Amino acid sequence: QVQLVESGGGSVHPGGSLRLSCAASKFTLNHYSIAWFRQAPGKEREAVSCIASSDGTTYYADSVKGRFTISGDNAKDTVYLQLDSLKPEDTAVYYCAAYFIDSCRGYSDSGSPLFASWGQGTQVTVSS
């Protein structure tokens, strides 16, 4: 069974940085693209970023483009999401998900049956 575990969340001031990790177990990242989502209280889950397993192509939501960076380390079966220049509106629980195709096509639909597994989430809080 595909398992994902997120870590790295925390509380920071506006303008601060965090690095989230998404560690895979019982499978290798070579077989799945990995997407990051976030969900703020009272809001729908929002797609943030994706990295394709086929060629490492990355995708970002407009709201985070230029501030967040997704990367993968296949040797460690871990995907990272670097969060820089954080804003209060970035406050949310961040989830990673294994997408069962080698591209990120359609990844922004959190209800897609192509998502094989979701992590438990990690809280990111940005406040002054």
N, C-alpha and C. Protein backbone atom coordinates (compact mmCIF):
# COMPACT_ATOMS: atom_id res chain seq x y z
N GLN A 1 0.84 -1.18 0.00
CA GLN A 1 0.00 0.00 0.00
C GLN A 1 0.88 1.25 0.00
N VAL A 2 0.53 2.18 -0.87
CA VAL A 2 1.28 3.42 -0.96
C VAL A 2 1.07 4.24 0.30
N GLN A 3 2.15 4.70 0.90
CA GLN A 3 2.04 5.54 2.09
C GLN A 3 2.91 6.78 1.93
N LEU A 4 2.37 7.90 2.39
CA LEU A 4 3.08 9.17 2.35
C LEU A 4 3.04 9.82 3.73
N VAL A 5 4.14 10.42 4.12
CA VAL A 5 4.20 11.11 5.41
C VAL A 5 4.80 12.49 5.19
N GLU A 6 4.03 13.53 5.56
CA GLU A 6 4.53 14.90 5.45
C GLU A 6 5.19 15.33 6.75
N SER A 7 6.12 16.26 6.63
CA SER A 7 6.75 16.86 7.81
C SER A 7 7.28 18.23 7.41
N GLY A 8 7.69 19.00 8.42
CA GLY A 8 8.32 20.28 8.15
C GLY A 8 7.45 21.50 8.37
N GLY A 9 6.19 21.29 8.70
CA GLY A 9 5.33 22.44 8.95
C GLY A 9 5.73 23.16 10.23
N GLY A 10 5.13 24.33 10.46
CA GLY A 10 5.43 25.09 11.65
C GLY A 10 4.82 26.47 11.57
N SER A 11 5.25 27.32 12.48
CA SER A 11 4.77 28.71 12.54
C SER A 11 5.90 29.66 12.21
N VAL A 12 5.64 30.57 11.31
CA VAL A 12 6.66 31.55 10.91
C VAL A 12 6.01 32.91 10.76
N HIS A 13 6.85 33.94 10.75
CA HIS A 13 6.38 35.30 10.48
C HIS A 13 6.25 35.52 8.98
N PRO A 14 5.46 36.48 8.56
CA PRO A 14 5.41 36.82 7.13
C PRO A 14 6.79 37.10 6.58
N GLY A 15 7.04 36.59 5.40
CA GLY A 15 8.35 36.70 4.79
C GLY A 15 9.28 35.55 5.11
N GLY A 16 8.87 34.70 6.03
CA GLY A 16 9.70 33.57 6.43
C GLY A 16 9.65 32.42 5.45
N SER A 17 10.37 31.36 5.80
CA SER A 17 10.49 30.18 4.93
C SER A 17 10.30 28.90 5.71
N LEU A 18 9.83 27.89 5.03
CA LEU A 18 9.75 26.53 5.56
C LEU A 18 10.04 25.56 4.42
N ARG A 19 10.49 24.37 4.77
CA ARG A 19 10.63 23.31 3.78
C ARG A 19 9.82 22.11 4.23
N LEU A 20 8.84 21.78 3.43
CA LEU A 20 8.01 20.61 3.71
C LEU A 20 8.60 19.39 3.01
N SER A 21 8.47 18.25 3.66
CA SER A 21 8.93 16.99 3.08
C SER A 21 7.76 16.03 2.95
N CYS A 22 7.80 15.24 1.92
CA CYS A 22 6.80 14.20 1.68
C CYS A 22 7.57 12.92 1.41
N ALA A 23 7.60 12.04 2.41
CA ALA A 23 8.37 10.81 2.32
C ALA A 23 7.45 9.65 1.95
N ALA A 24 7.90 8.88 0.96
CA ALA A 24 7.11 7.74 0.50
C ALA A 24 7.64 6.45 1.10
N SER A 25 6.73 5.56 1.42
CA SER A 25 7.13 4.23 1.88
C SER A 25 6.31 3.19 1.12
N LYS A 26 6.87 2.04 0.96
CA LYS A 26 6.25 0.90 0.28
C LYS A 26 6.02 1.16 -1.20
N PHE A 27 6.67 2.18 -1.74
CA PHE A 27 6.68 2.36 -3.18
C PHE A 27 7.79 3.34 -3.50
N THR A 28 8.14 3.43 -4.77
CA THR A 28 9.18 4.36 -5.18
C THR A 28 8.55 5.50 -5.98
N LEU A 29 9.16 6.67 -5.83
CA LEU A 29 8.61 7.84 -6.49
C LEU A 29 8.73 7.76 -8.01
N ASN A 30 9.54 6.85 -8.51
CA ASN A 30 9.66 6.70 -9.96
C ASN A 30 8.33 6.39 -10.62
N HIS A 31 7.39 5.84 -9.86
CA HIS A 31 6.14 5.37 -10.44
C HIS A 31 4.98 6.35 -10.28
N TYR A 32 5.20 7.42 -9.50
CA TYR A 32 4.12 8.35 -9.23
C TYR A 32 4.59 9.79 -9.37
N SER A 33 3.74 10.60 -9.92
CA SER A 33 3.94 12.03 -9.79
C SER A 33 3.43 12.42 -8.40
N ILE A 34 3.96 13.49 -7.85
CA ILE A 34 3.58 13.92 -6.51
C ILE A 34 3.03 15.34 -6.57
N ALA A 35 1.88 15.52 -5.96
CA ALA A 35 1.25 16.83 -5.90
C ALA A 35 1.15 17.31 -4.46
N TRP A 36 1.19 18.61 -4.29
CA TRP A 36 0.94 19.23 -2.99
C TRP A 36 -0.37 20.02 -3.07
N PHE A 37 -1.15 19.88 -2.03
CA PHE A 37 -2.39 20.64 -1.88
C PHE A 37 -2.36 21.34 -0.52
N ARG A 38 -3.25 22.28 -0.34
CA ARG A 38 -3.41 22.89 0.97
C ARG A 38 -4.88 23.17 1.22
N GLN A 39 -5.23 23.21 2.48
CA GLN A 39 -6.61 23.48 2.85
C GLN A 39 -6.63 24.37 4.08
N ALA A 40 -7.19 25.55 3.92
CA ALA A 40 -7.35 26.49 5.02
C ALA A 40 -8.73 26.26 5.66
N PRO A 41 -8.89 26.64 6.91
CA PRO A 41 -10.18 26.45 7.58
C PRO A 41 -11.32 27.10 6.80
N GLY A 42 -12.36 26.33 6.56
CA GLY A 42 -13.54 26.86 5.88
C GLY A 42 -13.40 26.99 4.38
N LYS A 43 -12.27 26.53 3.84
CA LYS A 43 -12.05 26.63 2.40
C LYS A 43 -11.86 25.26 1.77
N GLU A 44 -12.01 25.20 0.47
CA GLU A 44 -11.81 23.95 -0.24
C GLU A 44 -10.32 23.66 -0.39
N ARG A 45 -10.03 22.39 -0.58
CA ARG A 45 -8.65 21.99 -0.81
C ARG A 45 -8.17 22.59 -2.13
N GLU A 46 -6.97 23.15 -2.10
CA GLU A 46 -6.43 23.89 -3.25
C GLU A 46 -5.14 23.23 -3.72
N ALA A 47 -5.03 23.03 -5.03
CA ALA A 47 -3.79 22.50 -5.60
C ALA A 47 -2.71 23.56 -5.55
N VAL A 48 -1.53 23.16 -5.13
CA VAL A 48 -0.41 24.09 -4.99
C VAL A 48 0.68 23.83 -6.02
N SER A 49 1.07 22.56 -6.17
CA SER A 49 2.21 22.26 -7.03
C SER A 49 2.22 20.78 -7.37
N CYS A 50 2.96 20.45 -8.43
CA CYS A 50 3.09 19.05 -8.83
C CYS A 50 4.43 18.87 -9.51
N ILE A 51 5.01 17.68 -9.34
CA ILE A 51 6.22 17.33 -10.05
C ILE A 51 5.97 15.99 -10.75
N ALA A 52 6.25 15.97 -12.05
CA ALA A 52 5.96 14.79 -12.86
C ALA A 52 7.08 13.76 -12.71
N SER A 53 6.70 12.50 -12.56
CA SER A 53 7.71 11.45 -12.39
C SER A 53 8.44 11.15 -13.70
N SER A 54 7.83 11.46 -14.83
CA SER A 54 8.42 11.12 -16.12
C SER A 54 9.68 11.93 -16.40
N ASP A 55 9.61 13.24 -16.14
CA ASP A 55 10.74 14.09 -16.53
C ASP A 55 11.03 15.21 -15.54
N GLY A 56 10.35 15.20 -14.40
CA GLY A 56 10.61 16.21 -13.38
C GLY A 56 10.01 17.57 -13.66
N THR A 57 9.16 17.66 -14.68
CA THR A 57 8.51 18.94 -14.96
C THR A 57 7.69 19.36 -13.76
N THR A 58 7.73 20.65 -13.44
CA THR A 58 7.02 21.16 -12.27
C THR A 58 5.92 22.13 -12.66
N TYR A 59 4.91 22.19 -11.81
CA TYR A 59 3.75 23.03 -12.04
C TYR A 59 3.41 23.73 -10.73
N TYR A 60 2.90 24.94 -10.84
CA TYR A 60 2.56 25.72 -9.66
C TYR A 60 1.26 26.48 -9.85
N ALA A 61 0.52 26.62 -8.76
CA ALA A 61 -0.63 27.51 -8.78
C ALA A 61 -0.13 28.96 -8.90
N ASP A 62 -0.92 29.80 -9.52
CA ASP A 62 -0.51 31.19 -9.70
C ASP A 62 -0.24 31.87 -8.36
N SER A 63 -0.97 31.48 -7.34
CA SER A 63 -0.84 32.12 -6.03
C SER A 63 0.50 31.86 -5.35
N VAL A 64 1.23 30.84 -5.80
CA VAL A 64 2.51 30.50 -5.16
C VAL A 64 3.68 30.58 -6.12
N LYS A 65 3.41 30.81 -7.39
CA LYS A 65 4.47 30.83 -8.39
C LYS A 65 5.51 31.89 -8.03
N GLY A 66 6.78 31.50 -8.10
CA GLY A 66 7.85 32.41 -7.76
C GLY A 66 8.22 32.42 -6.28
N ARG A 67 7.39 31.80 -5.45
CA ARG A 67 7.67 31.75 -4.01
C ARG A 67 7.88 30.33 -3.51
N PHE A 68 7.23 29.37 -4.12
CA PHE A 68 7.35 27.96 -3.71
C PHE A 68 8.14 27.21 -4.77
N THR A 69 8.89 26.20 -4.32
CA THR A 69 9.67 25.36 -5.23
C THR A 69 9.50 23.91 -4.85
N ILE A 70 9.09 23.10 -5.81
CA ILE A 70 8.94 21.66 -5.59
C ILE A 70 10.15 20.95 -6.18
N SER A 71 10.63 19.92 -5.48
CA SER A 71 11.77 19.15 -5.97
C SER A 71 11.65 17.74 -5.44
N GLY A 72 12.38 16.83 -6.06
CA GLY A 72 12.32 15.44 -5.64
C GLY A 72 13.70 14.83 -5.50
N ASP A 73 13.82 13.88 -4.60
CA ASP A 73 15.05 13.12 -4.40
C ASP A 73 14.67 11.65 -4.47
N ASN A 74 14.84 11.06 -5.65
CA ASN A 74 14.41 9.68 -5.83
C ASN A 74 15.21 8.71 -4.95
N ALA A 75 16.45 9.04 -4.66
CA ALA A 75 17.26 8.16 -3.82
C ALA A 75 16.66 8.05 -2.42
N LYS A 76 16.01 9.11 -1.98
CA LYS A 76 15.39 9.12 -0.65
C LYS A 76 13.88 8.92 -0.73
N ASP A 77 13.34 8.78 -1.95
CA ASP A 77 11.89 8.66 -2.13
C ASP A 77 11.17 9.78 -1.38
N THR A 78 11.65 10.97 -1.56
CA THR A 78 11.11 12.13 -0.86
C THR A 78 10.94 13.29 -1.84
N VAL A 79 9.82 13.98 -1.70
CA VAL A 79 9.57 15.21 -2.46
C VAL A 79 9.51 16.36 -1.46
N TYR A 80 10.10 17.47 -1.86
CA TYR A 80 10.15 18.64 -0.99
C TYR A 80 9.33 19.78 -1.59
N LEU A 81 8.81 20.60 -0.72
CA LEU A 81 8.18 21.84 -1.14
C LEU A 81 8.78 22.97 -0.31
N GLN A 82 9.61 23.77 -0.97
CA GLN A 82 10.25 24.91 -0.32
C GLN A 82 9.29 26.09 -0.38
N LEU A 83 8.97 26.63 0.78
CA LEU A 83 8.04 27.75 0.88
C LEU A 83 8.83 28.99 1.29
N ASP A 84 8.93 29.95 0.42
CA ASP A 84 9.63 31.20 0.70
C ASP A 84 8.66 32.38 0.61
N SER A 85 9.08 33.49 1.19
CA SER A 85 8.26 34.72 1.16
C SER A 85 6.83 34.43 1.58
N LEU A 86 6.70 33.73 2.68
CA LEU A 86 5.38 33.29 3.12
C LEU A 86 4.50 34.47 3.52
N LYS A 87 3.22 34.30 3.24
CA LYS A 87 2.21 35.31 3.54
C LYS A 87 1.16 34.70 4.48
N PRO A 88 0.45 35.53 5.22
CA PRO A 88 -0.60 34.99 6.10
C PRO A 88 -1.61 34.13 5.35
N GLU A 89 -1.88 34.47 4.11
CA GLU A 89 -2.85 33.68 3.33
C GLU A 89 -2.33 32.31 2.92
N ASP A 90 -1.06 32.02 3.19
CA ASP A 90 -0.52 30.69 2.96
C ASP A 90 -0.82 29.74 4.12
N THR A 91 -1.38 30.27 5.18
CA THR A 91 -1.72 29.45 6.34
C THR A 91 -2.73 28.38 5.96
N ALA A 92 -2.39 27.13 6.21
CA ALA A 92 -3.24 26.00 5.83
C ALA A 92 -2.59 24.71 6.29
N VAL A 93 -3.34 23.62 6.18
CA VAL A 93 -2.75 22.29 6.30
C VAL A 93 -2.32 21.89 4.90
N TYR A 94 -1.07 21.46 4.78
CA TYR A 94 -0.51 21.08 3.50
C TYR A 94 -0.45 19.56 3.41
N TYR A 95 -0.93 19.04 2.28
CA TYR A 95 -0.97 17.61 2.03
C TYR A 95 -0.18 17.29 0.76
N CYS A 96 0.47 16.13 0.77
CA CYS A 96 1.02 15.63 -0.48
C CYS A 96 0.22 14.40 -0.89
N ALA A 97 0.23 14.15 -2.19
CA ALA A 97 -0.56 13.05 -2.73
C ALA A 97 0.19 12.40 -3.88
N ALA A 98 0.08 11.09 -3.96
CA ALA A 98 0.71 10.33 -5.04
C ALA A 98 -0.28 10.20 -6.19
N TYR A 99 0.16 10.65 -7.35
CA TYR A 99 -0.69 10.71 -8.54
C TYR A 99 -0.26 9.58 -9.46
N PHE A 100 -1.17 8.67 -9.77
CA PHE A 100 -0.80 7.41 -10.39
C PHE A 100 -0.63 7.49 -11.90
N ILE A 101 -0.02 8.56 -12.38
CA ILE A 101 0.43 8.64 -13.76
C ILE A 101 1.76 9.37 -13.76
N ASP A 102 2.47 9.34 -14.88
CA ASP A 102 3.82 9.91 -14.89
C ASP A 102 3.86 11.39 -15.30
N SER A 103 2.67 11.99 -15.42
CA SER A 103 2.62 13.42 -15.70
C SER A 103 1.75 14.09 -14.64
N CYS A 104 1.62 15.39 -14.74
CA CYS A 104 0.77 16.13 -13.81
C CYS A 104 -0.56 16.55 -14.45
N ARG A 105 -0.87 15.97 -15.56
CA ARG A 105 -2.11 16.34 -16.25
C ARG A 105 -3.32 16.08 -15.36
N GLY A 106 -4.10 17.11 -15.12
CA GLY A 106 -5.30 16.98 -14.31
C GLY A 106 -5.07 16.94 -12.82
N TYR A 107 -3.85 17.23 -12.37
CA TYR A 107 -3.53 17.06 -10.94
C TYR A 107 -4.31 17.99 -10.04
N SER A 108 -4.78 19.10 -10.56
CA SER A 108 -5.42 20.09 -9.70
C SER A 108 -6.79 19.63 -9.18
N ASP A 109 -7.31 18.54 -9.72
CA ASP A 109 -8.59 17.99 -9.27
C ASP A 109 -8.32 17.02 -8.12
N SER A 110 -8.52 17.49 -6.89
CA SER A 110 -8.22 16.66 -5.72
C SER A 110 -9.11 15.42 -5.64
N GLY A 111 -10.23 15.43 -6.35
CA GLY A 111 -11.12 14.28 -6.35
C GLY A 111 -10.81 13.24 -7.40
N SER A 112 -9.75 13.45 -8.16
CA SER A 112 -9.41 12.52 -9.23
C SER A 112 -9.14 11.12 -8.68
N PRO A 113 -9.68 10.10 -9.33
CA PRO A 113 -9.40 8.72 -8.90
C PRO A 113 -7.95 8.30 -9.14
N LEU A 114 -7.18 9.16 -9.81
CA LEU A 114 -5.77 8.84 -10.07
C LEU A 114 -4.89 9.08 -8.86
N PHE A 115 -5.42 9.69 -7.82
CA PHE A 115 -4.63 9.86 -6.61
C PHE A 115 -4.64 8.55 -5.83
N ALA A 116 -3.46 7.96 -5.68
CA ALA A 116 -3.35 6.65 -5.05
C ALA A 116 -3.27 6.74 -3.54
N SER A 117 -2.77 7.85 -3.03
CA SER A 117 -2.60 7.97 -1.59
C SER A 117 -2.43 9.43 -1.21
N TRP A 118 -2.84 9.74 0.01
CA TRP A 118 -2.67 11.07 0.58
C TRP A 118 -1.93 10.95 1.91
N GLY A 119 -1.13 11.95 2.21
CA GLY A 119 -0.51 12.01 3.52
C GLY A 119 -1.48 12.56 4.54
N GLN A 120 -1.02 12.64 5.78
CA GLN A 120 -1.89 13.06 6.87
C GLN A 120 -1.95 14.57 7.02
N GLY A 121 -1.06 15.28 6.37
CA GLY A 121 -1.04 16.74 6.41
C GLY A 121 -0.08 17.30 7.44
N THR A 122 0.40 18.50 7.17
CA THR A 122 1.27 19.21 8.10
C THR A 122 0.83 20.68 8.11
N GLN A 123 0.73 21.23 9.32
CA GLN A 123 0.19 22.58 9.48
C GLN A 123 1.27 23.63 9.21
N VAL A 124 0.90 24.63 8.41
CA VAL A 124 1.75 25.80 8.19
C VAL A 124 0.95 27.02 8.64
N THR A 125 1.55 27.79 9.56
CA THR A 125 0.90 28.99 10.08
C THR A 125 1.81 30.18 9.87
N VAL A 126 1.29 31.20 9.22
CA VAL A 126 2.06 32.42 8.95
C VAL A 126 1.34 33.59 9.61
N SER A 127 1.97 34.14 10.62
CA SER A 127 1.34 35.25 11.34
C SER A 127 2.40 36.12 11.98
N SER A 128 2.04 37.36 12.21
CA SER A 128 2.96 38.28 12.86
C SER A 128 2.71 38.34 14.36
